[in-house]
Tab-separated table of C-alpha atoms and ligand atoms in Angstrom:
chain	number	residue	atom	x	y	z
A	1	MET	CA	-13.859	11.925	-16.680
A	2	THR	CA	-16.334	11.644	-20.164
A	3	GLY	CA	-20.379	10.660	-19.297
A	4	LEU	CA	-20.828	12.353	-15.795
A	5	GLN	CA	-22.758	15.363	-17.458
A	6	CYS	CA	-25.970	12.735	-17.278
A	7	LEU	CA	-25.362	13.032	-13.358
A	8	GLN	CA	-26.976	16.492	-13.615
A	9	ASP	CA	-30.215	15.034	-14.394
A	10	LEU	CA	-30.010	12.665	-11.773
A	11	TYR	CA	-30.066	14.847	-8.522
A	12	ALA	CA	-33.724	16.098	-8.958
A	13	GLU	CA	-35.031	12.801	-8.592
A	14	ASP	CA	-32.735	10.839	-6.388
A	15	SER	CA	-33.603	9.565	-3.058
A	16	ASP	CA	-30.559	10.503	-1.398
A	17	PHE	CA	-29.843	14.191	-3.062
A	18	LYS	CA	-33.291	15.594	-3.807
A	19	THR	CA	-33.439	17.326	-0.472
A	20	PRO	CA	-30.041	18.984	-0.643
A	21	TRP	CA	-30.384	19.822	-4.309
A	22	GLN	CA	-33.690	21.375	-3.814
A	23	SER	CA	-32.176	23.404	-1.050
A	24	CYS	CA	-29.196	24.382	-2.952
A	25	LEU	CA	-31.824	25.360	-6.003
A	26	ASN	CA	-33.909	27.279	-3.338
A	27	GLY	CA	-30.787	29.169	-2.263
A	28	HIS	CA	-30.755	27.644	1.326
A	29	PRO	CA	-28.054	25.453	1.110
A	30	VAL	CA	-27.511	22.937	3.536
A	31	ASP	CA	-24.572	20.522	5.026
A	32	ASP	CA	-21.762	22.215	2.918
A	33	TYR	CA	-23.851	21.178	-0.093
A	34	ASN	CA	-23.227	23.616	-3.204
A	35	ILE	CA	-24.194	23.719	-6.848
A	36	ARG	CA	-20.987	24.097	-9.149
A	37	HIS	CA	-21.335	24.153	-12.720
A	38	GLY	CA	-24.387	21.927	-12.520
A	39	PHE	CA	-23.087	19.712	-10.173
A	40	LEU	CA	-24.010	18.977	-6.740
A	41	PHE	CA	-20.873	19.024	-4.291
A	42	LYS	CA	-20.768	18.177	-0.911
A	43	GLY	CA	-17.888	20.233	0.316
A	44	ASN	CA	-15.512	19.879	-2.315
A	45	ALA	CA	-16.682	15.967	-3.275
A	46	LEU	CA	-18.888	15.536	-6.173
A	47	CYS	CA	-22.184	14.011	-5.382
A	48	VAL	CA	-22.746	10.788	-7.446
A	49	PRO	CA	-26.945	9.726	-7.025
A	50	ASP	CA	-27.825	6.100	-6.727
A	51	SER	CA	-27.118	4.423	-9.962
A	52	SER	CA	-24.451	2.428	-11.738
A	53	TRP	CA	-22.001	5.013	-11.306
A	54	ARG	CA	-21.431	4.370	-8.126
A	55	SER	CA	-20.045	0.747	-8.828
A	56	HIS	CA	-18.620	2.003	-11.614
A	57	LEU	CA	-16.244	4.534	-9.950
A	58	ILE	CA	-15.208	2.040	-7.071
A	59	LYS	CA	-14.283	-0.383	-9.933
A	60	GLU	CA	-12.242	2.215	-11.846
A	61	THR	CA	-10.290	3.097	-8.511
A	62	HIS	CA	-10.030	-0.400	-7.470
A	63	SER	CA	-9.321	-2.760	-10.183
A	64	GLY	CA	-9.555	-0.373	-13.176
A	65	GLY	CA	-6.057	-0.262	-15.915
A	66	LEU	CA	-4.276	2.127	-13.545
A	67	ALA	CA	-5.257	0.222	-10.552
A	68	ALA	CA	-3.594	-2.312	-8.557
A	69	HIS	CA	-6.066	-3.766	-6.359
A	70	ALA	CA	-5.484	-1.727	-3.363
A	71	GLY	CA	-7.188	-2.515	0.013
A	72	ARG	CA	-10.086	-0.828	1.805
A	73	ASP	CA	-8.714	1.806	3.312
A	74	LYS	CA	-6.602	3.100	0.267
A	75	THR	CA	-9.558	2.855	-2.157
A	76	LEU	CA	-11.740	4.812	-0.026
A	77	GLN	CA	-9.537	7.069	0.449
A	78	GLN	CA	-8.935	8.044	-3.220
A	79	ILE	CA	-12.758	7.482	-3.932
A	80	GLN	CA	-13.606	10.246	-0.649
A	81	SER	CA	-11.288	12.989	-1.886
A	82	ARG	CA	-13.312	13.418	-5.062
A	83	PHE	CA	-16.699	11.601	-4.508
A	84	TYR	CA	-19.565	11.892	-2.051
A	85	TRP	CA	-22.588	9.200	-1.546
A	86	PRO	CA	-24.259	8.019	1.604
A	87	HIS	CA	-22.472	4.701	2.681
A	88	LEU	CA	-19.379	4.929	0.211
A	89	ARG	CA	-17.630	2.790	2.695
A	90	ARG	CA	-19.829	0.280	3.253
A	91	ASP	CA	-20.124	0.017	-0.661
A	92	VAL	CA	-16.220	-0.028	-0.939
A	93	THR	CA	-15.888	-2.388	1.564
A	94	ARG	CA	-18.750	-5.188	0.003
A	95	PHE	CA	-16.741	-4.629	-3.370
A	96	ILE	CA	-13.673	-5.365	-2.227
A	97	GLU	CA	-14.971	-8.393	-0.134
A	98	ARG	CA	-16.075	-9.761	-3.468
A	99	CYS	CA	-13.337	-8.692	-5.721
A	100	HIS	CA	-12.462	-12.130	-7.181
A	101	ILE	CA	-8.634	-11.234	-7.726
A	102	CYS	CA	-8.569	-9.747	-4.145
A	103	GLN	CA	-10.100	-13.454	-2.872
A	104	THR	CA	-7.812	-15.388	-4.810
A	105	TYR	CA	-4.187	-13.670	-4.698
A	106	LYS	CA	-4.432	-12.139	-1.159
A	107	GLY	CA	-4.034	-13.980	2.178
A	108	ILE	CA	-6.212	-13.758	4.437
A	109	ALA	CA	-3.670	-11.644	6.843
A	110	LYS	CA	-4.490	-8.029	7.098
A	111	ASN	CA	-1.900	-5.285	7.605
A	112	THR	CA	-3.548	-4.750	10.677
A	113	GLY	CA	-1.488	-6.935	13.502
A	114	LEU	CA	0.288	-5.394	16.335
A	115	TYR	CA	4.001	-4.907	16.208
A	116	SER	CA	6.269	-4.227	19.074
A	117	PRO	CA	7.949	-1.065	18.303
A	118	LEU	CA	11.888	-1.250	17.523
A	119	PRO	CA	14.095	2.086	18.876
A	120	ILE	CA	13.074	5.120	16.947
A	121	PRO	CA	15.482	6.261	14.168
A	122	ASP	CA	16.717	9.594	13.829
A	123	SER	CA	18.412	9.897	10.882
A	124	ILE	CA	17.761	8.812	7.232
A	125	TRP	CA	19.410	5.390	5.829
A	126	GLU	CA	21.144	4.569	9.093
A	127	ASP	CA	18.933	2.192	10.379
A	128	LEU	CA	17.886	-0.330	7.715
A	129	SER	CA	15.042	-3.169	7.711
A	130	LEU	CA	15.813	-5.897	5.023
A	131	ASP	CA	13.381	-8.345	4.118
A	132	PHE	CA	12.220	-10.839	0.896
A	133	VAL	CA	9.272	-11.242	-1.143
A	134	LEU	CA	9.166	-14.352	-2.159
A	135	GLY	CA	6.992	-16.781	-4.168
A	136	LEU	CA	7.083	-14.446	-7.200
A	137	PRO	CA	6.740	-15.886	-10.798
A	138	ARG	CA	9.591	-15.862	-12.578
A	139	THR	CA	10.761	-12.803	-14.722
A	140	LYS	CA	12.799	-13.701	-18.223
A	141	HIS	CA	16.090	-12.790	-16.004
A	142	GLY	CA	15.181	-15.545	-13.769
A	143	SER	CA	14.429	-13.214	-10.979
A	144	ASP	CA	11.843	-14.801	-8.513
A	145	ALA	CA	11.838	-12.753	-5.390
A	146	ILE	CA	12.661	-8.815	-4.152
A	147	MET	CA	15.006	-7.703	-1.739
A	148	VAL	CA	13.283	-4.769	0.226
A	149	VAL	CA	15.219	-2.665	2.052
A	150	VAL	CA	13.540	-0.073	3.889
A	151	ASP	CA	14.980	2.774	5.534
A	152	ARG	CA	13.237	3.359	8.745
A	153	PHE	CA	13.369	6.765	9.372
A	154	SER	CA	12.151	7.991	6.151
A	155	LYS	CA	10.313	5.130	5.144
A	156	MET	CA	11.751	5.240	1.648
A	157	ALA	CA	12.095	1.512	0.182
A	158	HIS	CA	14.332	-0.042	-2.171
A	159	PHE	CA	13.105	-3.204	-4.153
A	160	VAL	CA	15.638	-4.984	-5.559
A	161	PRO	CA	15.185	-8.342	-7.859
A	162	CYS	CA	16.735	-11.282	-6.909
A	163	LYS	CA	16.623	-14.962	-6.739
A	164	LYS	CA	15.127	-17.191	-3.881
A	165	THR	CA	18.228	-19.326	-4.085
A	166	PHE	CA	20.275	-16.445	-3.295
A	167	ASP	CA	22.716	-17.224	-0.427
A	168	ALA	CA	24.055	-14.736	2.275
A	169	LEU	CA	27.100	-13.984	-0.063
A	170	ASN	CA	24.951	-13.319	-3.139
A	171	ILE	CA	22.719	-11.102	-0.764
A	172	SER	CA	25.335	-9.216	0.224
A	173	ARG	CA	26.893	-8.633	-2.829
A	174	ILE	CA	23.584	-7.082	-4.541
A	175	PHE	CA	22.974	-5.084	-0.811
A	176	PHE	CA	26.321	-3.460	-0.923
A	177	LYS	CA	25.653	-2.574	-4.781
A	178	GLU	CA	22.148	-1.365	-4.876
A	179	ILE	CA	22.240	0.267	-0.858
A	180	VAL	CA	25.608	0.948	0.344
A	181	ARG	CA	26.571	2.773	-3.084
A	182	LEU	CA	23.907	4.990	-2.588
A	183	HIS	CA	23.355	5.159	1.227
A	184	GLY	CA	26.641	4.159	2.538
A	185	ILE	CA	27.127	1.549	5.568
A	186	PRO	CA	24.204	1.526	7.667
A	187	ARG	CA	24.615	1.688	11.408
A	188	SER	CA	21.897	-1.240	12.432
A	189	LEU	CA	19.509	-3.419	9.920
A	190	THR	CA	17.032	-5.203	11.268
A	191	SER	CA	15.353	-8.359	9.920
A	192	ASP	CA	13.203	-10.930	10.713
A	193	ARG	CA	12.571	-13.656	8.251
A	194	ASP	CA	15.319	-15.093	6.314
A	195	VAL	CA	17.144	-17.665	8.067
A	196	LYS	CA	20.133	-16.672	5.493
A	197	PHE	CA	20.487	-13.827	7.437
A	198	ILE	CA	21.247	-15.318	10.645
A	199	SER	CA	24.186	-17.018	9.267
A	200	HIS	CA	26.991	-17.075	10.896
A	201	PHE	CA	29.004	-15.689	8.006
A	202	TRP	CA	26.794	-12.616	7.478
A	203	ARG	CA	27.052	-11.396	11.526
A	204	GLU	CA	30.546	-11.586	11.234
A	205	LEU	CA	30.677	-9.745	7.894
A	206	TRP	CA	28.365	-6.619	9.256
A	207	LYS	CA	30.546	-6.553	12.323
A	208	ARG	CA	33.466	-5.686	10.652
A	209	PHE	CA	31.645	-2.852	9.258
A	210	LYS	CA	30.165	-2.097	12.884
A	211	THR	CA	27.013	-2.848	12.289
A	212	ASP	CA	24.793	-3.930	15.196
A	213	ILE	CA	22.323	-6.697	13.907
A	214	ARG	CA	19.500	-6.656	15.498
A	215	LEU	CA	17.828	-9.735	14.787
A	216	SER	CA	14.285	-9.883	15.958
A	217	SER	CA	13.944	-12.845	18.208
A	218	ALA	CA	12.507	-15.989	16.350
A	219	TYR	CA	9.599	-15.953	19.068
A	220	HIS	CA	8.828	-12.535	18.102
A	221	PRO	CA	8.605	-12.683	14.269
A	222	GLN	CA	6.450	-9.855	13.890
A	223	THR	CA	8.996	-7.158	15.509
A	224	ASP	CA	9.907	-5.977	12.199
A	225	GLY	CA	6.563	-4.351	11.271
A	226	GLN	CA	8.101	-1.936	8.482
A	227	THR	CA	8.970	-4.633	5.864
A	228	GLU	CA	5.982	-6.891	6.819
A	229	VAL	CA	3.747	-4.314	5.799
A	230	VAL	CA	5.290	-2.908	2.597
A	231	ASN	CA	6.058	-6.338	1.744
A	232	ARG	CA	2.639	-7.565	2.031
A	233	THR	CA	1.422	-4.365	-0.187
A	234	LEU	CA	4.227	-4.794	-2.783
A	235	GLY	CA	3.893	-8.882	-2.761
A	236	ASN	CA	-0.188	-8.420	-3.049
A	237	MET	CA	0.037	-5.927	-5.832
A	238	LEU	CA	2.062	-7.613	-7.664
A	239	ARG	CA	0.518	-11.006	-7.828
A	240	CYS	CA	-3.023	-9.094	-8.482
A	241	LEU	CA	-1.116	-7.682	-11.554
A	242	VAL	CA	0.452	-10.716	-13.075
B	1	LIG	ZN1	-9.085	-6.394	-6.352
């Protein structure tokens, strides 16, 4: 990153870092502080003096050209892996609370609900979650929804564009084309969202393939936390970017 050289001039006068800076210069480093190439580090994190650099770094990480408005924890994690200053967590939290795009395009719901666990799968691409992200802008090819299939064991996910008007037949067709082609027929499938999924036709179809459909109860729609969390993240990112 260019421009960071000016940090070197700020340490000596900075209210947060002048003390550790001075003790490092005196050869008596404290609290894991150290000076490398003229920069102050705490552990391996670069210390950022109290300056516009702090908000600049948060902005780059959260909403810069390569960012996708990740939530607080993800943004915090990315910044903390490289930078340090006191109250970094508070600053990130405030920045995101005030991010206009996040306020506009993300729901109030947080990814922190409690989910009742399903049986734990023991090998890959046997126990899957299937769900849909709806309410997306339509693409050139007419897609306006995404079929999300998550392998409950590896957490690997496939995202397949589709249309919200697709019925069970269309969905089973793309499911076979995109998922069964790569991973074979799953042992069980969990879905809690889509009415199409409960259709008799769909159930009968899977029975023929010896798949045990675990329909989440209508009264416990939170059972399948896996795809809900993945979908909310994907939906939020796409909405923010579009
Ligand atoms: Zn944002």
